[in-house]
Amino acid sequence: MATTNTSPDQRAVDSALALPITPKRMGRFNRWDTPWLNRKLLTGAAIVGAILLIGIFGRLFWDTDLAFTASSPLNLPPPGFVNSRGQEGTWAHPLGTENSGRDMLALMIVGAPNSFMVGVVAATVGMTVGVILGFSAGFIGGRLDDFIRLISDVTITIPTLMVLIVIQALLPVIELSTMALLIAAFAWPSPTRLIRSQVLTMRESGYVQMAKLSGTSTFSIMFKEILPNLLPYLAASFIGNATGAILAAVGLETLGLGPQRVPTLGGTIYFAISGAALLRNMWWWWALPTLLLALMFIGLLLINLGLDEVANPRLRQASR
Amino acid sequence: MGRLTLGYFLRRFSIFLVTIWLAATLIWIIPRLAPGDPITAMVGRMIRQAGYVENSDIIIEGWRERFGLNDSLPVQYVRYLGNLVRMDFGYSLAYFPTTVGEIVGRALPWTVGLLLVAVTITFFLGNFLGALLAWRGTPKLVKYLIPVGMIFTSIPSILAAIFLLYIFAFFLDWFPLTGAYKAGMTPSLSIEFITSVIHHGTLPALSVVLVSFGYWALGMRGMMITVEGEDYMHLARAKGLNPLYVLYRYMIRNAILPQVTAFAITLGTLVSGQVLVEYIFAYQGMGNVIFSALRNQDFPVIQGTSFILILMTALAVLIIDLIYPLIDPRISYERS
């Protein structure tokens, strides 16, 4: 959502009207010189990738059982620091421990992929529904289009977090997957709107008309002619959706409504706030999950900005 | 300039009603799809928190009776909708004789006040910076500094709130840690009270501004770049108009319109972000009410507060939609 602000129709117009490449840049027939390899996209992917790698390979090098309650000493700071009781941190717990005896490093290793998973699941479900609804609305049109537009207009203005708070407060048990699916239930309207308007624009474009005239089936027009051109938009929308989903998940987790059985980054922040980590100056407890999440969001934003440049050549020129 | 036609108004208004109905229905249906009933789940949580709750089966039965959970589902649903229409959310479980309406009435002005201030600052600051980013006349240094500040955009407001709280309230001690005004003060229109409110409100407002101005700046930049390519821009420059006049009359005024639409769409996210910020700062608005209700398992309060916030957001979107054609003459109220 963060950057898909320019209306999609406008973007299509933009790409069509993009100023001709200046003579200086004409000689770029190098295969590495594609818009997909821009700096923002690569930096963002590197940040997100690094966090994921820590989550995936971290468990090979660190005992994740330490993420359980009472598996470690309480309230230890990272090595080199002293906590309010005068205890020094040890290398047995390089990132310290919190007040119910969980090792922070283990919590981060287990928690980061969990928070990420919610985003990926919700965005995938939202995207799939969005592609189906968007294509049906754009291609079939008529009553169906009116209906799809109505429900996506209606759903997009509902403050998701408020609805989810009520629902999750009532559910007896919340699993990671339940939360992901509940968030996904609100993640489809923006891809639907985006794809619908793109399909409407492209349906009238020359190459689609050409394909139609040469007797290509509707199905193959959709998936062979239109879908490939939508890829940068779809990718940007996917990342935007994943960001929104992680945001919602973190919000719920920090309110204490997240999954109860698995550690998450937001859940760690919730315990830190309830345990008055700020007032007890246990910075390692609240700052580590906060920083990791902040990094994750910055990485996702950079990816989104990079994809925007792929989709909108005029932005690319302006940023040089 | 388009006139507000009855048809347009009715159409928008029915979308508003459908939004409210859908949100209310989702809140009601989804928890009922899960096995077990909400009351048992609630008492179960109380037992988990307190270790043991005396006469829990009598409590469950009493509440089932009170909430009419022994009736058939359609009857319950109709009664639920009827209560919502009458804005009757019942009594708070944790502070029994107090109604949910009273609790919401006390918290709502704080939330709305903070939200209005934060959102106004964000919208103007963000659009102004975005316009500067795309404008030719902006100094190079500014063009490099703005994107650095925009990194905050991606961070959820709740994370920014935690950092700001630590740096400015705990570490530097410039601002108070919690509350909306100094403890023990009685709300009045005295200078002292107003200063206290501003002093307490700065950090919460700043967390909202910091994380969302970049969103507007980015959108504005995109629109400005599009406008920059229009023919009338060449004409304006060729006429030798003052660059600042061109910036304002030709570029910003054209580029800002889609931003207003985007504003309506992001309102829900803004409200949610603000609620979480209030909870971090223990600001006495809706966020704090929701959080303490969650702690107390005070379900009527959770439902009432959330529903009021949903209603507020939908109402704001309706208002924006209704005034939008007034500010953009190209949009007519008729259906295209």
PDB file of C-alpha atoms in Angstrom, chain B residues 135 137 224 227 232-233 235-254:
ATOM      1  CA  TRP B 135      10.385  20.464  -7.983  1.00  0.00           C
ATOM      2  CA  GLY B 137      14.019  24.671  -7.900  1.00  0.00           C
ATOM      3  CA  MET B 224       4.332  15.914  -9.313  1.00  0.00           C
ATOM      4  CA  VAL B 227       2.307  16.772 -13.791  1.00  0.00           C
ATOM      5  CA  TYR B 232       0.672  23.145 -19.842  1.00  0.00           C
ATOM      6  CA  MET B 233       3.823  23.087 -17.720  1.00  0.00           C
ATOM      7  CA  LEU B 235       3.509  26.672 -21.647  1.00  0.00           C
ATOM      8  CA  ALA B 236       3.645  28.110 -18.134  1.00  0.00           C
ATOM      9  CA  ARG B 237       7.433  28.123 -18.194  1.00  0.00           C
ATOM     10  CA  ALA B 238       7.543  29.520 -21.711  1.00  0.00           C
ATOM     11  CA  LYS B 239       5.301  32.370 -20.598  1.00  0.00           C
ATOM     12  CA  GLY B 240       7.956  33.186 -18.036  1.00  0.00           C
ATOM     13  CA  LEU B 241       5.708  32.865 -15.018  1.00  0.00           C
ATOM     14  CA  ASN B 242       7.236  33.088 -11.576  1.00  0.00           C
ATOM     15  CA  PRO B 243       8.531  29.562 -10.723  1.00  0.00           C
ATOM     16  CA  LEU B 244       6.890  29.667  -7.278  1.00  0.00           C
ATOM     17  CA  TYR B 245       3.573  30.608  -8.856  1.00  0.00           C
ATOM     18  CA  VAL B 246       3.959  27.701 -11.289  1.00  0.00           C
ATOM     19  CA  LEU B 247       4.836  25.391  -8.412  1.00  0.00           C
ATOM     20  CA  TYR B 248       1.727  26.282  -6.479  1.00  0.00           C
ATOM     21  CA  ARG B 249      -0.917  27.032  -9.118  1.00  0.00           C
ATOM     22  CA  TYR B 250       0.107  24.562 -11.799  1.00  0.00           C
ATOM     23  CA  MET B 251       1.816  21.709 -10.025  1.00  0.00           C
ATOM     24  CA  ILE B 252       0.722  21.325  -6.400  1.00  0.00           C
ATOM     25  CA  ARG B 253      -2.925  22.091  -6.997  1.00  0.00           C
ATOM     26  CA  ASN B 254      -3.159  19.460  -9.689  1.00  0.00           C
TER      27      ASN B 254
END
